[in-house]
Amino acid sequence: MSATDTPLAPAHAAGAVISEDDLRQQAVDVLDANWQRDHTVPSRALYPHQWSWDAAFIAVGLAHHRPERAWRDLRSLFAAQWHDGRVPHIVFDPDVSERDYFPGPAFWDAPGSSGRPGGLTTGIVQPPVHAVAAREIYLRCPDRDAARLELEWLYPRLVKQQAYLVERRDVGGDGLVSIVHPWESGLDNSPAWDNALAAVPVDLSLLRSHRRQDTQVSVHSHRPTDTDYARYIAIATAYRDGGYRDEELRERHPFLVECPSFNAILAAAELALADIAEAIGADPAPHRDRAEQVTKALAERLFDPSTGMFHARDVRTGQLSPARCVNGLVPLILPGLPEARVRSLLSVAGSPAFGLGGELPLPSYDRTAPDFDRLRYWRGPVWINVNWMLWRGLSAHGHAREAADLRTAMLTVIRRGGCHEYFDPVSGAGIGAGSFSWTAALALDLLAAPE
């Protein structure tokens, strides 16, 4: 449906708005309930393992509640780092049955990492938000000496993660990282990938031999379609069967895309690493230089003047996706983004397509697009993690009023809809998994921020 078919519901439509104190307690309860030995799961029913970028967002919130768990979450994830530097997008819990999540460890058939036996991770990555998280935990820790020891353990691993992405994944040769699967973006079924995915053959018989588990515990109409999922399995199979090698990807891999949000996060991670390097007595200059290089490449290669925002680029065809998705606004997190680009993104964010300054946070996709879908995952719903990044970007560029409005919108939708995975961009109702960890964690961070 189009956003114009149904007006925005009033603030009380999705339920009573709880107090900020009650929200704080609810968020703490969610994080405590989702703690599993040495890490936090995103959601008990739908996501019973450890996810990479979830761990980073969760750690930001845990810094306000249980900082020792924040560090432990990151340590647990990076213990599964591969020898080549990649940090897998899922670290599987050996106590969870293969039947309870697909695709599980048997499908991925991943080699062992330095801290895990073989077969307990996936072979793909997610956006490297972890350095940003590590810096945030450090800044909030009262015991700086203990926090510095944590940074000293993490720093070389974070550097290795960045080196893997920059050196092994610059498939286009233009200084930007390519993702090899939509899941690597974190925005699984975003319209940003539609054109690139269209070139991947659809074999629905894959879903007979590989049964989806997500639709057994979640509403089917809220999840990626079977057609999308068949393509996801085909792409993952191709990468796995190629031994997870990154050489000659352009010649043999069916999906290669430069994502604006992934690359913006990559540059933001370098800036965070510069601060971490200073804290532990290392040289920050290489990190600042790389952040500048990635920011420049991003501004030159993925910005479309006709839409005023950033777009995903299909490395195979060289074409920018026409879809106006929220990942095209995420480069706002970069303080070095040219001012003209910042002004343009602010204009788009405040337009009817995204509605910055309105009652609700920004949707994941253009509200005015004919295929806007208010319920289906990344094809319309509101996600707190992306809005949290935009809030930080607005603050960094000095747009205090817009940042305050967005903070208010995020807290209101969570207070009204609960700590859900995502939210209806029309009514504000919570949808997807309930008791979702990164929503709870980022709510704590928002609550701790000054008005």
CSV table of C-alpha atoms in Angstrom, one decimal, residues 68-395:
chain,number,residue,atom,x,y,z
A,68,GLU,CA,30.8,-5.8,32.2
A,69,ARG,CA,28.2,-7.5,30.0
A,70,ALA,CA,28.7,-4.9,27.2
A,71,TRP,CA,32.4,-5.8,27.1
A,72,ARG,CA,31.7,-9.5,27.4
A,73,ASP,CA,29.2,-9.4,24.4
A,74,LEU,CA,31.9,-7.9,22.2
A,75,ARG,CA,34.6,-10.3,23.5
A,76,SER,CA,32.3,-13.3,22.8
A,77,LEU,CA,31.7,-12.1,19.2
A,78,PHE,CA,35.3,-11.3,18.4
A,79,ALA,CA,36.4,-14.7,19.9
A,80,ALA,CA,34.7,-16.1,16.7
A,81,GLN,CA,36.6,-13.8,14.4
A,82,TRP,CA,38.1,-15.7,11.4
A,83,HIS,CA,41.8,-15.8,10.7
A,84,ASP,CA,41.4,-13.5,7.7
A,85,GLY,CA,39.8,-10.9,9.9
A,86,ARG,CA,36.1,-11.3,9.1
A,87,VAL,CA,33.6,-11.2,11.9
A,88,PRO,CA,30.8,-13.6,11.1
A,89,HIS,CA,27.3,-12.3,11.0
A,90,ILE,CA,26.1,-15.1,13.3
A,91,VAL,CA,27.9,-17.0,16.1
A,92,PHE,CA,25.8,-20.1,16.7
A,93,ASP,CA,25.0,-21.3,20.2
A,94,PRO,CA,26.0,-25.0,20.3
A,95,ASP,CA,23.1,-25.6,22.8
A,96,VAL,CA,20.5,-24.6,20.2
A,97,SER,CA,19.2,-27.3,18.0
A,98,GLU,CA,19.8,-27.2,14.2
A,99,ARG,CA,16.0,-27.5,13.9
A,100,ASP,CA,15.4,-24.2,15.7
A,101,TYR,CA,17.0,-21.9,13.2
A,102,PHE,CA,17.7,-22.0,9.5
A,103,PRO,CA,20.1,-21.6,7.9
A,104,GLY,CA,22.1,-23.1,10.8
A,105,PRO,CA,25.7,-24.3,11.2
A,106,ALA,CA,25.2,-27.4,9.1
A,107,PHE,CA,24.2,-25.3,6.1
A,108,TRP,CA,27.1,-22.8,6.4
A,109,ASP,CA,29.7,-25.5,7.0
A,110,ALA,CA,32.2,-22.8,8.1
A,111,PRO,CA,35.8,-23.5,9.0
A,112,GLY,CA,36.9,-23.0,12.5
A,113,SER,CA,38.0,-19.6,13.8
A,114,SER,CA,40.7,-18.8,16.4
A,115,GLY,CA,38.2,-19.0,19.3
A,116,ARG,CA,35.6,-21.4,18.0
A,117,PRO,CA,35.5,-24.9,16.6
A,118,GLY,CA,34.5,-25.4,13.0
A,119,GLY,CA,30.9,-25.1,12.0
A,120,LEU,CA,29.7,-22.6,14.6
A,121,THR,CA,29.6,-19.4,12.6
A,122,THR,CA,28.3,-18.2,9.3
A,123,GLY,CA,30.7,-17.1,6.5
A,124,ILE,CA,29.3,-13.7,5.8
A,125,VAL,CA,29.6,-10.4,7.7
A,126,GLN,CA,27.5,-7.5,8.9
A,127,PRO,CA,28.1,-3.7,9.2
A,128,PRO,CA,31.2,-3.0,11.4
A,129,VAL,CA,29.5,-1.0,14.1
A,130,HIS,CA,31.6,-2.6,16.8
A,131,ALA,CA,34.4,0.1,17.1
A,132,VAL,CA,31.7,2.7,17.6
A,133,ALA,CA,30.2,0.6,20.3
A,134,ALA,CA,33.6,0.0,22.0
A,135,ARG,CA,34.2,3.7,22.1
A,136,GLU,CA,30.8,4.4,23.6
A,137,ILE,CA,31.3,1.8,26.3
A,138,TYR,CA,34.7,3.2,27.2
A,139,LEU,CA,33.3,6.8,27.5
A,140,ARG,CA,30.6,5.6,29.9
A,141,CYS,CA,32.8,3.3,32.1
A,142,PRO,CA,33.6,4.9,35.5
A,143,ASP,CA,36.6,2.6,35.8
A,144,ARG,CA,38.7,3.9,32.9
A,145,ASP,CA,41.7,1.7,33.7
A,146,ALA,CA,39.7,-1.5,33.4
A,147,ALA,CA,38.0,-0.1,30.2
A,148,ARG,CA,41.3,0.7,28.7
A,149,LEU,CA,42.4,-3.0,29.2
A,150,GLU,CA,39.2,-4.0,27.3
A,151,LEU,CA,40.1,-1.6,24.5
A,152,GLU,CA,43.6,-3.0,24.3
A,153,TRP,CA,42.2,-6.5,23.8
A,154,LEU,CA,39.7,-5.3,21.2
A,155,TYR,CA,41.7,-2.8,19.2
A,156,PRO,CA,43.9,-5.2,17.1
A,157,ARG,CA,40.8,-7.3,16.4
A,158,LEU,CA,38.8,-4.3,15.3
A,159,VAL,CA,41.7,-3.2,13.1
A,160,LYS,CA,41.9,-6.7,11.5
A,161,GLN,CA,38.1,-6.6,10.9
A,162,GLN,CA,38.5,-3.3,9.0
A,163,ALA,CA,41.5,-4.5,7.1
A,164,TYR,CA,39.6,-7.5,5.9
A,165,LEU,CA,36.7,-5.4,4.5
A,166,VAL,CA,38.9,-2.7,2.9
A,167,GLU,CA,41.5,-5.1,1.4
A,168,ARG,CA,39.4,-8.1,0.5
A,169,ARG,CA,36.0,-6.6,-0.4
A,170,ASP,CA,36.8,-3.6,-2.6
A,171,VAL,CA,35.5,-5.6,-5.6
A,172,GLY,CA,34.7,-2.4,-7.6
A,173,GLY,CA,38.2,-1.0,-7.1
A,174,ASP,CA,36.9,2.4,-6.1
A,175,GLY,CA,37.6,2.4,-2.4
A,176,LEU,CA,34.2,1.1,-1.3
A,177,VAL,CA,33.3,-2.2,0.3
A,178,SER,CA,31.0,-4.6,-1.6
A,179,ILE,CA,28.5,-6.9,0.2
A,180,VAL,CA,28.2,-10.4,-1.2
A,181,HIS,CA,24.7,-11.1,0.3
A,182,PRO,CA,21.7,-8.9,1.3
A,183,TRP,CA,22.0,-10.2,4.9
A,184,GLU,CA,25.5,-8.5,5.1
A,185,SER,CA,23.8,-5.1,4.9
A,186,GLY,CA,21.6,-5.9,7.9
A,187,LEU,CA,18.7,-4.5,5.8
A,188,ASP,CA,17.8,-8.0,4.4
A,189,ASN,CA,14.9,-7.4,2.0
A,190,SER,CA,15.3,-3.7,1.4
A,191,PRO,CA,14.1,-2.5,-2.0
A,192,ALA,CA,17.7,-1.2,-2.4
A,193,TRP,CA,18.7,-4.8,-3.6
A,194,ASP,CA,15.7,-5.4,-5.9
A,195,ASN,CA,17.5,-4.7,-9.2
A,196,ALA,CA,20.6,-6.7,-8.2
A,197,LEU,CA,18.6,-9.6,-6.9
A,198,ALA,CA,16.5,-9.7,-10.1
A,199,ALA,CA,19.5,-11.2,-11.9
A,200,VAL,CA,19.7,-14.1,-9.4
A,201,PRO,CA,17.6,-17.1,-10.7
A,202,VAL,CA,14.7,-18.2,-8.4
A,203,ASP,CA,14.5,-21.8,-7.5
A,204,LEU,CA,11.6,-22.3,-5.1
A,205,SER,CA,12.5,-26.0,-4.7
A,206,LEU,CA,15.3,-24.8,-2.4
A,207,LEU,CA,12.6,-24.1,0.2
A,208,ARG,CA,11.5,-27.7,0.1
A,209,SER,CA,14.9,-29.0,0.9
A,210,HIS,CA,15.7,-26.0,3.2
A,211,ARG,CA,12.7,-25.2,5.3
A,212,ARG,CA,12.3,-21.7,6.6
A,213,GLN,CA,12.0,-21.3,10.4
A,214,ASP,CA,11.3,-17.6,10.6
A,215,THR,CA,7.8,-18.0,9.3
A,216,GLN,CA,7.1,-20.6,11.9
A,217,VAL,CA,7.4,-18.1,14.7
A,218,SER,CA,6.6,-14.8,13.0
A,219,VAL,CA,3.8,-13.5,10.7
A,220,HIS,CA,4.6,-14.6,7.1
A,221,SER,CA,3.4,-11.3,5.6
A,222,HIS,CA,5.9,-9.4,7.8
A,223,ARG,CA,8.9,-11.4,6.6
A,224,PRO,CA,10.8,-11.5,3.3
A,225,THR,CA,8.9,-13.4,0.6
A,226,ASP,CA,9.6,-17.0,-0.4
A,227,THR,CA,11.1,-15.7,-3.7
A,228,ASP,CA,13.5,-13.4,-1.8
A,229,TYR,CA,14.4,-16.3,0.5
A,230,ALA,CA,15.1,-18.7,-2.3
A,231,ARG,CA,17.5,-16.1,-3.8
A,232,TYR,CA,19.1,-15.6,-0.4
A,233,ILE,CA,19.8,-19.3,-0.1
A,234,ALA,CA,21.2,-19.5,-3.7
A,235,ILE,CA,23.6,-16.6,-3.0
A,236,ALA,CA,24.7,-18.0,0.3
A,237,THR,CA,25.3,-21.4,-1.3
A,238,ALA,CA,27.4,-19.9,-4.1
A,239,TYR,CA,29.6,-18.1,-1.6
A,240,ARG,CA,29.9,-21.2,0.6
A,241,ASP,CA,30.7,-23.5,-2.3
A,242,GLY,CA,33.4,-21.0,-3.4
A,243,GLY,CA,35.1,-21.7,-0.1
A,244,TYR,CA,34.2,-18.2,1.2
A,245,ARG,CA,37.0,-16.9,-0.9
A,246,ASP,CA,36.9,-13.2,-1.9
A,247,GLU,CA,39.2,-13.5,-4.9
A,248,GLU,CA,37.6,-13.1,-8.4
A,249,LEU,CA,34.2,-12.4,-6.9
A,250,ARG,CA,33.2,-10.2,-9.9
A,251,GLU,CA,33.7,-13.2,-12.2
A,252,ARG,CA,31.8,-15.8,-10.3
A,253,HIS,CA,29.5,-14.4,-7.6
A,254,PRO,CA,25.9,-13.5,-8.4
A,255,PHE,CA,25.4,-10.6,-6.0
A,256,LEU,CA,27.8,-7.7,-5.4
A,257,VAL,CA,26.5,-4.4,-4.2
A,258,GLU,CA,28.1,-1.3,-2.6
A,259,CYS,CA,25.7,-0.3,0.2
A,260,PRO,CA,25.8,3.4,1.4
A,261,SER,CA,25.1,2.6,5.0
A,262,PHE,CA,27.6,-0.2,5.2
A,263,ASN,CA,30.3,2.0,3.8
A,264,ALA,CA,29.3,5.0,6.0
A,265,ILE,CA,29.5,2.7,9.1
A,266,LEU,CA,32.9,1.5,7.9
A,267,ALA,CA,34.2,5.1,7.8
A,268,ALA,CA,32.5,5.8,11.2
A,269,ALA,CA,34.3,2.8,12.6
A,270,GLU,CA,37.7,4.2,11.5
A,271,LEU,CA,36.9,7.5,13.3
A,272,ALA,CA,36.0,5.5,16.4
A,273,LEU,CA,39.3,3.5,16.0
A,274,ALA,CA,41.2,6.8,15.9
A,275,ASP,CA,39.7,7.7,19.3
A,276,ILE,CA,40.4,4.3,20.7
A,277,ALA,CA,44.0,4.4,19.4
A,278,GLU,CA,44.5,7.7,21.2
A,279,ALA,CA,43.1,6.2,24.4
A,280,ILE,CA,45.5,3.3,24.4
A,281,GLY,CA,48.6,5.1,23.0
A,282,ALA,CA,48.4,4.0,19.4
A,283,ASP,CA,48.6,6.1,16.2
A,284,PRO,CA,45.2,7.5,15.2
A,285,ALA,CA,46.3,9.1,11.9
A,286,PRO,CA,45.9,6.0,9.7
A,287,HIS,CA,42.3,5.6,10.9
A,288,ARG,CA,41.4,9.3,10.2
A,289,ASP,CA,43.0,9.0,6.8
A,290,ARG,CA,41.0,5.9,5.9
A,291,ALA,CA,37.8,7.5,7.1
A,292,GLU,CA,38.5,10.5,4.9
A,293,GLN,CA,39.1,8.3,1.9
A,294,VAL,CA,36.0,6.2,2.3
A,295,THR,CA,33.9,9.3,2.9
A,296,LYS,CA,35.2,10.9,-0.2
A,297,ALA,CA,34.6,7.7,-2.3
A,298,LEU,CA,31.1,7.4,-0.9
A,299,ALA,CA,30.2,11.1,-1.6
A,300,GLU,CA,31.5,10.7,-5.2
A,301,ARG,CA,30.3,7.3,-6.1
A,302,LEU,CA,27.0,6.6,-4.4
A,303,PHE,CA,25.3,10.0,-4.3
A,304,ASP,CA,22.6,10.7,-6.9
A,305,PRO,CA,21.9,14.4,-7.4
A,306,SER,CA,18.6,13.7,-9.0
A,307,THR,CA,17.2,12.3,-5.7
A,308,GLY,CA,19.4,14.2,-3.3
A,309,MET,CA,20.5,11.1,-1.4
A,310,PHE,CA,22.7,8.0,-1.6
A,311,HIS,CA,21.9,4.8,-3.3
A,312,ALA,CA,23.2,1.2,-3.5
A,313,ARG,CA,25.3,0.4,-6.5
A,314,ASP,CA,25.3,-2.9,-8.4
A,315,VAL,CA,28.9,-3.6,-9.0
A,316,ARG,CA,28.1,-5.9,-11.9
A,317,THR,CA,26.2,-3.3,-13.9
A,318,GLY,CA,27.6,-0.1,-12.4
A,319,GLN,CA,24.0,1.2,-11.9
A,320,LEU,CA,22.6,2.9,-8.8
A,321,SER,CA,19.4,1.5,-7.4
A,322,PRO,CA,16.5,3.9,-8.0
A,323,ALA,CA,14.9,2.9,-4.6
A,324,ARG,CA,14.9,5.7,-2.0
A,325,CYS,CA,15.8,3.7,1.1
A,326,VAL,CA,16.8,4.7,4.6
A,327,ASN,CA,20.4,3.4,4.0
A,328,GLY,CA,20.8,6.3,1.6
A,329,LEU,CA,20.5,8.7,4.6
A,330,VAL,CA,22.9,6.9,7.0
A,331,PRO,CA,26.0,8.8,5.6
A,332,LEU,CA,24.8,11.6,7.8
A,333,ILE,CA,26.7,9.9,10.6
A,334,LEU,CA,30.0,11.1,9.0
A,335,PRO,CA,31.2,14.4,10.3
A,336,GLY,CA,33.4,14.8,7.2
A,337,LEU,CA,30.5,14.5,4.7
A,338,PRO,CA,30.5,17.6,2.5
A,339,GLU,CA,28.1,20.3,3.7
A,340,ALA,CA,26.2,20.3,0.4
A,341,ARG,CA,25.5,16.6,0.8
A,342,VAL,CA,24.4,17.1,4.4
A,343,ARG,CA,21.9,19.8,3.4
A,344,SER,CA,20.6,17.6,0.6
A,345,LEU,CA,20.1,14.6,3.0
A,346,LEU,CA,18.3,16.8,5.5
A,347,SER,CA,15.9,18.0,2.8
A,348,VAL,CA,15.1,14.4,1.7
A,349,ALA,CA,14.8,13.3,5.4
A,350,GLY,CA,12.3,16.1,6.0
A,351,SER,CA,10.3,15.4,2.9
A,352,PRO,CA,7.0,13.4,2.8
A,353,ALA,CA,9.1,10.4,1.7
A,354,PHE,CA,10.6,10.1,5.2
A,355,GLY,CA,9.0,12.6,7.5
A,356,LEU,CA,11.8,13.8,9.8
A,357,GLY,CA,10.3,16.0,12.4
A,358,GLY,CA,7.0,14.2,12.4
A,359,GLU,CA,5.3,12.1,15.1
A,360,LEU,CA,7.1,8.9,14.1
A,361,PRO,CA,10.7,8.0,13.3
A,362,LEU,CA,11.8,7.6,9.7
A,363,PRO,CA,10.6,4.5,7.8
A,364,SER,CA,12.9,2.1,6.1
A,365,TYR,CA,11.6,3.0,2.7
A,366,ASP,CA,10.1,6.0,0.9
A,367,ARG,CA,6.5,6.4,2.2
A,368,THR,CA,5.3,7.7,-1.2
A,369,ALA,CA,6.6,4.8,-3.3
A,370,PRO,CA,3.9,2.6,-4.9
A,371,ASP,CA,5.4,-0.5,-3.4
A,372,PHE,CA,5.8,0.9,0.2
A,373,ASP,CA,4.8,-1.9,2.6
A,374,ARG,CA,4.1,-0.9,6.1
A,375,LEU,CA,4.5,-4.4,7.5
A,376,ARG,CA,7.2,-6.3,5.6
A,377,TYR,CA,10.5,-6.0,7.4
A,378,TRP,CA,12.8,-3.5,5.6
A,379,ARG,CA,10.3,-2.4,3.0
A,380,GLY,CA,8.6,0.2,5.1
A,381,PRO,CA,8.6,-0.4,8.8
A,382,VAL,CA,10.5,1.9,11.3
A,383,TRP,CA,13.7,0.4,12.8
A,384,ILE,CA,15.2,2.0,15.9
A,385,ASN,CA,18.8,1.2,15.2
A,386,VAL,CA,18.9,3.1,11.9
A,387,ASN,CA,17.1,6.0,13.4
A,388,TRP,CA,19.5,6.0,16.3
A,389,MET,CA,22.4,6.4,13.9
A,390,LEU,CA,20.6,9.2,12.1
A,391,TRP,CA,20.0,10.9,15.5
A,392,ARG,CA,23.7,10.8,16.2
A,393,GLY,CA,24.4,12.1,12.7
A,394,LEU,CA,22.1,15.0,13.1
A,395,SER,CA,23.7,15.9,16.4
